[in-house]
Amino acid sequence: MNETIKLLQNHASIRAFKDEELTEEQINTIVKSAQMAPTSSFLQAYSIIGIRNQEIKEKLSVLAGNQPYVAKNGHFFVFCADFHRHTLGAELENYNEPLALDSTEKFLIGAVDATLAAQNAVIAAESLGLGTVYIGGIRSNIEEVSELLELPKHVIPIVGVAVGFPDQDPGTKPRLPMENVYHQDQYQQNNEILKIQLTSYNEIISEYYNDRTNGVRKDRWTEQTTRMLTSEKRVTLKNFLAQKGYLLK
Amino acid sequence: MNETIKLLQNHASIRAFKDEELTEEQINTIVKSAQMAPTSSFLQAYSIIGIRNQEIKEKLSVLAGNQPYVAKNGHFFVFCADFHRHTLGAELENYNEPLALDSTEKFLIGAVDATLAAQNAVIAAESLGLGTVYIGGIRSNIEEVSELLELPKHVIPIVGVAVGFPDQDPGTKPRLPMENVYHQDQYQQNNEILKIQLTSYNEIISEYYNDRTNGVRKDRWTEQTTRMLTSEKRVTLKNFLAQKGYLLK
């Protein structure tokens, strides 16, 4: 097993960081690695906001649902879908119509590009011995987050990533059985088989929580996910996207 | 520079593969690496279809816009947003209401999870000496692709990835200037500065094409992107998502 595979397979989110900032060199390495990620049709339809300013981090932390590691970390990154520079590019080309950015497809391209860059950044950071955690919570108050970061039209925060010097070692969390996630040639259509796989995974996850909490928690995975999916969250996203030029037609 | 950073920063898409299939061991390593990717709220809201069957690959290749490397590769992966197993999980929990999957946010969670898994797969494959190329074209005829792969409700193809033994070495393609993509603390709001950066990048890209095509092509980056963004593509996505249970409310 090579070093990169080891790194990928040993990933765990880190939610406690030492009080130490990333160096400029570390930030540059992480951003350059992010930039070399694949990108749809070479559009490079994303931007990265790197936050060092403690006041902005504190505000973000509140907006993201009071997650302390959004404020306390070595550096905080926000990866955004971004077609703003393409609109400036069109001006440079003397193209005076609005660009065609109204389809769901276009927003998806930006979201995928931002995520590809983010995951490269995470892997680069981890290879430098740093810890990382994704923060979907930056979408919880997306309008306020966008104002705080002064994002123009066509720029949408997709994911945040806190990076820093790890102050914990939580170990990996067992994933779904491979045969539940990986389908050969066509999707496994037999729901009874899929349910049997989920049931055996429930036992693994229950035991995982039991071990880590000395018996306090024993959640099944399907119990967790069902609880989480009984109500919609972040329902302002659609209107926000429309305001920002993505009509999701 | 460590091996992983080198790998990330030397990424280039490979579009010509030798006539050799991936081994089971390679596929397992790639899929297990993908599964260890971060996932929103531990939902693991994605599935991977791995295609070995040559007939299915040929059909996919046509549906993806006649890209030959979709048919000729060592293995083809389709990464899908997937909340199907969560609906089965709800049945296991005796929860009889439909899950709340109507918001734009929920679809975005699935798309991000699928992309994170895909990028881990790509990096794992490249670390094994394999080449990769993303195929957004699987969304060009998304309904037919979904029928071919027998995807149930709530399963949406997000990206394809062709993997194989490289039969070309195209070298890296220069990305946008870092200061155009990376913003310190808040978005760089001065459009004139952003345009100057784009103009100098245009020269780099023009020269890149000039060198690679012996003067046949000299496209500016903003010329390419403007041409690409004057019309909507894949406009069926929204209706398809609605059919599959994602209303994007």
Coordinates of C-alpha atoms in Angstrom, one line a residue:
Chain A
M1 CA 0.0 0.0 0.0
N2 CA 1.6 3.3 -1.1
E3 CA 1.7 6.4 1.1
T4 CA -1.2 8.1 -0.8
I5 CA -3.5 5.2 -0.4
K6 CA -2.6 4.9 3.2
L7 CA -3.4 8.6 3.7
L8 CA -6.8 8.3 1.9
Q9 CA -7.8 5.1 3.8
N10 CA -6.8 6.6 7.2
H11 CA -8.8 9.8 6.8
A12 CA -10.7 11.0 9.8
S13 CA -12.2 14.5 10.4
I14 CA -10.3 16.5 13.1
R15 CA -12.4 18.8 15.2
A16 CA -9.8 20.0 17.7
F17 CA -6.7 22.0 16.6
K18 CA -3.7 23.5 18.4
D19 CA -3.5 27.3 18.7
E20 CA -1.1 27.6 15.7
E21 CA -1.6 29.2 12.3
L22 CA -0.7 27.6 9.0
T23 CA 2.5 29.0 7.4
E24 CA 2.3 30.9 4.1
E25 CA 4.1 28.0 2.5
Q26 CA 1.5 25.5 3.8
I27 CA -1.3 27.6 2.5
N28 CA 0.4 28.0 -0.9
T29 CA 1.0 24.3 -1.2
I30 CA -2.6 23.5 -0.3
V31 CA -4.1 26.1 -2.7
K32 CA -1.8 25.1 -5.6
S33 CA -2.8 21.4 -5.1
A34 CA -6.4 22.4 -5.1
Q35 CA -6.0 24.3 -8.3
M36 CA -4.5 21.3 -10.1
A37 CA -7.8 19.3 -9.4
P38 CA -9.7 18.3 -12.5
T39 CA -12.3 20.8 -13.6
S40 CA -15.3 20.5 -16.0
S41 CA -14.4 21.6 -19.5
F42 CA -11.4 23.5 -18.0
L43 CA -13.9 26.1 -16.7
Q44 CA -12.2 26.3 -13.3
A45 CA -15.6 27.4 -12.0
Y46 CA -14.7 27.9 -8.3
S47 CA -12.9 30.3 -6.0
I48 CA -11.3 29.8 -2.6
I49 CA -11.6 32.2 0.3
G50 CA -8.8 31.7 2.9
I51 CA -9.6 33.2 6.3
R52 CA -6.9 34.2 8.7
N53 CA -8.8 37.2 10.2
Q54 CA -10.0 36.0 13.7
E55 CA -13.0 38.3 13.8
I56 CA -14.3 36.9 10.5
K57 CA -13.7 33.4 11.7
E58 CA -15.7 34.1 14.9
K59 CA -18.6 35.5 12.9
L60 CA -18.5 32.5 10.5
S61 CA -18.4 30.1 13.5
V62 CA -21.7 31.6 14.8
L63 CA -23.3 31.6 11.3
A64 CA -22.2 27.9 10.8
G65 CA -24.2 26.9 13.9
N66 CA -21.7 27.6 16.7
Q67 CA -19.1 25.0 15.7
P68 CA -16.0 26.1 17.7
Y69 CA -13.5 24.6 15.3
V70 CA -14.7 27.1 12.6
A71 CA -13.1 29.8 14.8
K72 CA -10.3 27.8 16.4
N73 CA -8.1 26.3 13.7
G74 CA -4.9 27.0 11.7
H75 CA -6.7 28.4 8.7
F76 CA -10.3 28.3 7.4
F77 CA -11.1 27.8 3.7
V78 CA -14.4 28.4 1.9
F79 CA -14.8 26.8 -1.5
C80 CA -17.3 28.5 -3.7
A81 CA -18.9 27.8 -7.1
D82 CA -17.8 30.8 -9.2
F83 CA -18.8 32.0 -12.6
H84 CA -18.1 35.6 -11.8
R85 CA -14.7 35.6 -13.6
H86 CA -16.4 34.1 -16.6
T87 CA -18.7 37.1 -16.8
L88 CA -15.6 39.4 -16.6
G89 CA -14.0 37.2 -19.3
A90 CA -17.0 37.7 -21.5
E91 CA -16.6 41.5 -21.1
L92 CA -12.9 41.1 -22.2
E93 CA -14.2 39.3 -25.3
N94 CA -16.7 42.1 -26.0
Y95 CA -19.6 39.7 -25.6
N96 CA -22.4 41.8 -24.3
E97 CA -25.2 39.3 -23.7
P98 CA -25.6 37.7 -20.2
L99 CA -23.9 34.3 -20.1
A100 CA -26.2 31.2 -20.0
L101 CA -26.0 30.4 -16.3
D102 CA -29.7 29.7 -15.6
S103 CA -29.7 25.9 -15.9
T104 CA -29.4 23.4 -13.0
E105 CA -26.5 22.0 -14.9
K106 CA -24.4 25.2 -14.7
F107 CA -24.8 25.4 -10.9
L108 CA -23.9 21.7 -10.7
I109 CA -20.7 22.3 -12.7
G110 CA -19.7 25.0 -10.2
A111 CA -20.6 22.9 -7.2
V112 CA -18.6 19.9 -8.5
D113 CA -15.6 22.0 -9.4
A114 CA -15.6 23.6 -5.9
T115 CA -15.8 20.2 -4.3
L116 CA -13.0 18.7 -6.5
A117 CA -10.7 21.6 -5.4
A118 CA -11.7 21.2 -1.8
Q119 CA -10.9 17.5 -1.7
N120 CA -7.5 18.1 -3.3
A121 CA -6.9 20.8 -0.6
V122 CA -7.9 18.3 2.2
I123 CA -5.6 15.6 0.9
A124 CA -2.7 18.0 0.4
A125 CA -3.2 19.3 4.0
E126 CA -3.4 15.8 5.4
S127 CA -0.2 14.8 3.6
L128 CA 1.5 17.7 5.4
G129 CA 0.4 16.2 8.7
L130 CA -2.4 18.7 9.2
G131 CA -6.0 17.8 10.2
T132 CA -9.2 18.8 8.4
V133 CA -12.9 18.9 8.8
Y134 CA -15.6 19.9 6.2
I135 CA -18.2 22.4 7.3
G136 CA -21.5 22.2 5.5
G137 CA -22.8 24.6 8.1
I138 CA -21.6 27.5 6.0
R139 CA -24.8 26.9 4.0
S140 CA -27.0 27.2 7.2
N141 CA -27.0 31.0 6.9
I142 CA -25.7 31.3 3.4
E143 CA -26.9 34.9 2.8
E144 CA -25.1 36.2 5.8
V145 CA -22.0 34.2 5.1
S146 CA -21.9 35.6 1.5
E147 CA -22.2 39.2 2.8
L148 CA -19.5 38.6 5.3
L149 CA -17.1 37.2 2.7
E150 CA -18.3 39.9 0.2
L151 CA -19.1 37.4 -2.5
P152 CA -20.4 38.9 -5.8
K153 CA -23.2 37.6 -8.0
H154 CA -22.5 34.0 -9.3
V155 CA -20.4 33.1 -6.3
I156 CA -21.9 30.5 -4.0
P157 CA -20.3 29.0 -0.8
I158 CA -20.4 25.2 -1.2
V159 CA -18.2 23.8 1.6
G160 CA -16.0 25.2 4.3
V161 CA -12.9 23.3 5.4
A162 CA -11.1 24.0 8.8
V163 CA -7.4 23.0 8.6
G164 CA -4.9 23.0 11.5
F165 CA -2.4 21.2 13.6
P166 CA -4.4 18.2 15.1
D167 CA -5.1 18.2 18.8
Q168 CA -6.9 14.8 18.8
D169 CA -6.7 11.4 17.1
P170 CA -10.2 10.1 16.7
G171 CA -9.3 7.1 14.4
T172 CA -11.3 6.1 11.3
K173 CA -15.0 5.5 11.3
P174 CA -16.2 2.3 9.5
R175 CA -18.0 3.0 6.2
L176 CA -20.9 1.1 4.6
P177 CA -20.1 -2.4 3.4
M178 CA -18.4 -2.1 0.0
E179 CA -21.1 -4.2 -1.7
N180 CA -23.8 -1.8 -0.5
V181 CA -22.1 1.1 -2.2
Y182 CA -20.3 -0.5 -5.2
H183 CA -22.5 -2.0 -7.9
Q184 CA -21.0 -4.1 -10.7
D185 CA -22.2 -2.9 -14.2
Q186 CA -25.7 -2.0 -13.0
Y187 CA -27.4 -1.0 -9.8
Q188 CA -28.2 -3.8 -7.4
Q189 CA -32.0 -3.7 -7.6
N190 CA -32.8 -6.2 -4.9
N191 CA -33.9 -4.1 -1.9
E192 CA -34.0 -7.1 0.4
I193 CA -30.3 -7.7 -0.2
L194 CA -29.5 -4.0 0.3
K195 CA -31.5 -4.1 3.6
I196 CA -29.6 -7.1 4.9
Q197 CA -26.4 -5.2 4.2
L198 CA -27.7 -2.2 6.0
T199 CA -28.7 -4.3 9.0
S200 CA -25.3 -5.8 9.4
Y201 CA -23.8 -2.3 9.0
N202 CA -26.1 -1.1 11.8
E203 CA -24.5 -3.6 14.1
I204 CA -21.0 -2.4 13.2
I205 CA -21.9 1.3 13.8
S206 CA -23.7 0.5 17.0
E207 CA -20.6 -1.2 18.3
Y208 CA -18.4 1.6 17.1
Y209 CA -20.4 4.2 19.1
N210 CA -20.7 1.9 22.1
D211 CA -16.9 1.4 22.2
R212 CA -16.2 5.1 21.8
T213 CA -18.7 6.4 24.4
N214 CA -18.4 3.6 27.0
G215 CA -21.9 2.5 26.3
V216 CA -23.6 5.9 26.3
R217 CA -24.5 5.8 22.6
K218 CA -25.4 2.8 20.5
D219 CA -27.1 4.5 17.5
R220 CA -27.8 2.4 14.5
W221 CA -26.8 4.0 11.2
T222 CA -30.3 3.8 9.8
E223 CA -31.6 5.3 13.0
Q224 CA -29.3 8.3 12.7
T225 CA -29.9 8.9 9.0
T226 CA -33.7 8.5 9.4
R227 CA -33.7 11.0 12.2
M228 CA -31.6 13.4 10.1
L229 CA -33.8 13.1 7.0
T230 CA -37.3 13.6 8.5
S231 CA -37.1 17.4 7.9
E232 CA -35.7 19.7 5.3
K233 CA -32.8 21.9 6.3
R234 CA -31.3 25.0 4.8
V235 CA -34.4 25.7 2.8
T236 CA -33.3 29.2 1.9
L237 CA -30.7 27.8 -0.6
K238 CA -33.0 27.9 -3.6
N239 CA -34.0 31.5 -3.2
F240 CA -30.4 32.5 -2.5
L241 CA -29.2 30.8 -5.7
A242 CA -31.9 32.7 -7.7
Q243 CA -30.7 36.0 -6.2
K244 CA -27.2 35.1 -7.1
G245 CA -28.0 34.4 -10.7
Y246 CA -28.6 30.7 -10.6
L247 CA -32.3 30.1 -11.5
L248 CA -31.9 26.3 -11.6
K249 CA -34.0 26.1 -14.8
Chain B
M1 CA 7.5 18.1 -1.6
N2 CA 6.0 14.8 -0.5
E3 CA 4.8 12.0 -2.9
T4 CA 1.1 12.9 -2.4
I5 CA 1.6 16.7 -3.2
K6 CA 3.7 15.7 -6.2
L7 CA 0.9 13.5 -7.4
L8 CA -1.8 16.2 -6.9
Q9 CA 0.2 18.9 -8.6
N10 CA 1.2 16.7 -11.6
H11 CA -2.4 15.7 -12.4
A12 CA -3.4 15.7 -16.1
S13 CA -6.4 14.0 -17.6
I14 CA -5.6 10.9 -19.7
R15 CA -7.8 10.2 -22.7
A16 CA -5.9 7.2 -24.3
F17 CA -5.6 3.9 -22.4
K18 CA -4.0 0.6 -23.2
D19 CA -6.2 -2.4 -23.9
E20 CA -5.9 -3.8 -20.4
E21 CA -8.4 -4.2 -17.6
L22 CA -7.9 -3.1 -14.1
T23 CA -7.3 -6.0 -11.7
E24 CA -9.9 -6.8 -8.9
E25 CA -7.3 -5.7 -6.4
Q26 CA -6.9 -2.3 -8.1
I27 CA -10.7 -1.8 -8.2
N28 CA -11.0 -2.7 -4.5
T29 CA -8.2 -0.3 -3.5
I30 CA -9.8 2.5 -5.5
V31 CA -13.3 1.9 -4.2
K32 CA -12.2 1.5 -0.6
S33 CA -10.2 4.8 -0.9
A34 CA -13.3 6.4 -2.3
Q35 CA -15.4 5.2 0.6
M36 CA -13.1 6.8 3.1
A37 CA -13.7 10.2 1.7
P38 CA -15.4 12.7 4.0
T39 CA -19.2 12.7 3.8
S40 CA -21.8 15.2 4.9
S41 CA -23.2 14.3 8.4
F42 CA -21.9 10.7 7.8
L43 CA -24.8 10.3 5.3
Q44 CA -22.6 8.5 2.7
A45 CA -25.2 9.7 0.1
Y46 CA -23.6 8.3 -3.0
S47 CA -23.1 5.0 -4.9
I48 CA -20.5 3.9 -7.4
I49 CA -21.3 1.8 -10.5
G50 CA -18.2 0.1 -11.8
I51 CA -18.5 -1.0 -15.4
R52 CA -16.6 -3.8 -16.8
N53 CA -19.2 -5.1 -19.4
Q54 CA -18.0 -3.9 -22.8
E55 CA -21.5 -3.6 -24.3
I56 CA -22.6 -1.3 -21.5
K57 CA -19.4 0.8 -21.9
E58 CA -20.1 1.1 -25.7
K59 CA -23.6 2.3 -25.0
L60 CA -22.4 4.8 -22.4
S61 CA -19.8 6.1 -24.8
V62 CA -22.5 7.0 -27.3
L63 CA -24.8 8.5 -24.7
A64 CA -21.9 10.6 -23.4
G65 CA -21.4 12.2 -26.7
N66 CA -19.2 9.6 -28.5
Q67 CA -16.2 10.0 -26.4
P68 CA -14.1 6.9 -27.3
Y69 CA -12.3 6.6 -24.0
V70 CA -15.6 6.0 -22.3
A71 CA -15.6 2.6 -24.1
K72 CA -11.9 2.0 -24.2
N73 CA -10.4 2.0 -20.8
G74 CA -9.4 -0.3 -17.9
H75 CA -12.6 0.3 -16.0
F76 CA -15.4 2.9 -16.0
F77 CA -16.9 4.3 -12.8
V78 CA -20.1 6.3 -12.5
F79 CA -20.5 8.2 -9.2
C80 CA -24.1 8.9 -8.2
A81 CA -25.8 11.0 -5.6
D82 CA -27.9 8.4 -3.7
F83 CA -30.5 8.6 -1.0
H84 CA -32.1 5.3 -2.1
R85 CA -30.5 3.4 0.8
H86 CA -31.7 6.0 3.2
T87 CA -35.3 5.3 2.2
L88 CA -34.7 1.6 2.8
G89 CA -33.1 2.5 6.1
A90 CA -36.3 4.4 7.0
E91 CA -38.3 1.2 6.3
L92 CA -36.0 -0.7 8.6
E93 CA -36.7 1.9 11.3
N94 CA -40.5 1.6 10.7
Y95 CA -40.7 5.2 9.6
N96 CA -43.5 5.3 7.1
E97 CA -43.5 8.9 5.9
P98 CA -41.5 9.9 2.8
L99 CA -38.1 11.3 3.8
A100 CA -37.5 15.0 3.3
L101 CA -35.5 15.0 0.1
D102 CA -37.3 17.9 -1.8
S103 CA -34.9 20.7 -1.0
T104 CA -32.1 21.9 -3.3
E105 CA -29.8 21.4 -0.2
K106 CA -30.5 17.6 -0.2
F107 CA -29.6 17.2 -3.8
L108 CA -26.4 19.3 -3.2
I109 CA -25.4 17.0 -0.3
G110 CA -25.6 14.0 -2.6
A111 CA -23.8 15.7 -5.4
V112 CA -21.0 16.8 -3.1
D113 CA -20.7 13.4 -1.5
A114 CA -20.5 11.7 -4.9
T115 CA -17.8 14.2 -6.0
L116 CA -15.7 13.7 -2.8
A117 CA -15.8 9.9 -3.4
A118 CA -14.9 10.4 -7.1
Q119 CA -11.9 12.6 -6.4
N120 CA -10.6 10.1 -3.8
A121 CA -11.0 7.4 -6.4
V122 CA -9.1 9.4 -9.0
I123 CA -6.2 10.1 -6.6
A124 CA -6.0 6.5 -5.5
A125 CA -5.9 5.4 -9.1
E126 CA -3.2 7.9 -10.1
S127 CA -1.1 6.8 -7.1
L128 CA -1.3 3.3 -8.5
G129 CA 0.2 4.6 -11.8
L130 CA -3.2 4.6 -13.6
G131 CA -4.6 7.5 -15.7
T132 CA -8.0 9.0 -15.2
V133 CA -10.5 11.4 -16.9
Y134 CA -13.7 12.8 -15.6
I135 CA -16.8 12.4 -17.9
G136 CA -19.5 15.0 -17.3
G137 CA -21.0 13.7 -20.6
I138 CA -22.8 11.1 -18.6
R139 CA -25.3 13.9 -17.8
S140 CA -25.8 14.7 -21.5
N141 CA -28.4 11.9 -21.9
I142 CA -29.0 11.4 -18.2
E143 CA -32.3 9.6 -18.5
E144 CA -31.0 7.0 -20.9
V145 CA -27.8 6.6 -18.8
S146 CA -29.9 6.0 -15.7
E147 CA -32.1 3.4 -17.5
L148 CA -29.0 1.6 -18.8
L149 CA -27.5 1.4 -15.3
E150 CA -30.9 0.6 -13.8
L151 CA -30.7 3.4 -11.3
P152 CA -33.7 3.5 -8.9
K153 CA -35.5 6.7 -7.7
H154 CA -33.2 9.0 -5.7
V155 CA -30.1 7.9 -7.6
I156 CA -28.5 10.5 -9.9
P157 CA -25.4 10.1 -12.0
I158 CA -23.1 13.1 -11.2
V159 CA -19.8 12.3 -12.8
G160 CA -18.2 9.4 -14.7
V161 CA -14.5 8.5 -14.4
A162 CA -12.6 6.4 -17.0
V163 CA -9.6 4.7 -15.5
G164 CA -6.9 2.8 -17.2
F165 CA -3.3 2.1 -18.1
P166 CA -2.1 5.4 -19.7
D167 CA -1.2 5.4 -23.3
Q168 CA -0.3 9.1 -23.5
D169 CA 1.6 11.6 -21.4
P170 CA 0.0 15.0 -22.0
G171 CA 1.7 17.0 -19.2
T172 CA 0.0 19.4 -16.9
K173 CA -2.2 22.4 -18.1
P174 CA -1.5 25.7 -16.5
R175 CA -4.2 26.9 -14.1
L176 CA -5.5 30.4 -13.4
P177 CA -3.1 32.6 -11.5
M178 CA -3.4 31.8 -7.8
E179 CA -4.4 35.4 -6.9
N180 CA -7.3 35.2 -9.3
V181 CA -8.7 32.1 -7.5
Y182 CA -7.5 32.5 -3.9
H183 CA -8.9 35.5 -1.9
Q184 CA -7.6 36.5 1.5
D185 CA -10.4 36.9 4.1
Q186 CA -12.9 38.4 1.6
Y187 CA -13.5 38.2 -2.1
Q188 CA -11.3 40.5 -4.2
Q189 CA -14.0 42.9 -5.3
N190 CA -11.9 45.0 -7.8
N191 CA -13.0 43.7 -11.2
E192 CA -10.3 45.7 -13.0
I193 CA -7.6 43.8 -11.1
L194 CA -9.4 40.5 -11.8
K195 CA -9.5 41.4 -15.5
I196 CA -5.8 42.2 -15.6
Q197 CA -5.1 38.8 -14.1
L198 CA -7.4 37.1 -16.7
T199 CA -5.6 39.0 -19.5
S200 CA -2.2 37.7 -18.4
Y201 CA -3.6 34.2 -18.0
N202 CA -5.0 34.5 -21.5
E203 CA -1.4 34.9 -22.8
I204 CA -0.2 31.8 -20.9
I205 CA -3.1 29.6 -22.3
S206 CA -2.6 31.0 -25.8
E207 CA 1.0 30.0 -25.7
Y208 CA 0.2 26.6 -24.2
Y209 CA -2.1 25.8 -27.1
N210 CA 0.3 27.3 -29.6
D211 CA 3.1 25.1 -28.3
R212 CA 1.0 21.9 -28.2
T213 CA -0.6 22.3 -31.7
N214 CA 2.4 23.8 -33.5
G215 CA 0.6 27.1 -34.0
V216 CA -2.8 25.6 -35.1
R217 CA -4.6 26.8 -32.0
K218 CA -4.0 29.9 -30.0
D219 CA -7.3 30.2 -28.0
R220 CA -7.5 32.6 -25.2
W221 CA -9.0 31.2 -22.0
T222 CA -11.7 33.8 -21.9
E223 CA -12.5 33.1 -25.6
Q224 CA -13.0 29.4 -24.8
T225 CA -15.1 30.0 -21.7
T226 CA -17.2 32.7 -23.4
R227 CA -17.9 30.4 -26.4
M228 CA -18.8 27.6 -24.0
L229 CA -21.2 29.7 -21.9
T230 CA -23.3 31.4 -24.5
S231 CA -25.9 28.6 -24.5
E232 CA -27.4 26.3 -21.9
K233 CA -26.6 22.6 -22.1
R234 CA -28.1 19.5 -20.5
V235 CA -31.4 21.4 -19.9
T236 CA -33.2 18.1 -19.2
L237 CA -31.4 17.8 -15.8
K238 CA -34.1 19.7 -13.8
N239 CA -37.0 17.6 -15.0
F240 CA -35.0 14.4 -14.6
L241 CA -34.2 15.3 -11.0
A242 CA -37.9 16.0 -10.3
Q243 CA -38.8 12.5 -11.7
K244 CA -36.2 11.0 -9.5
G245 CA -37.5 12.5 -6.3
Y246 CA -35.5 15.7 -6.1
L247 CA -37.8 18.7 -6.6
L248 CA -35.1 21.3 -5.8
K249 CA -37.5 23.3 -3.6

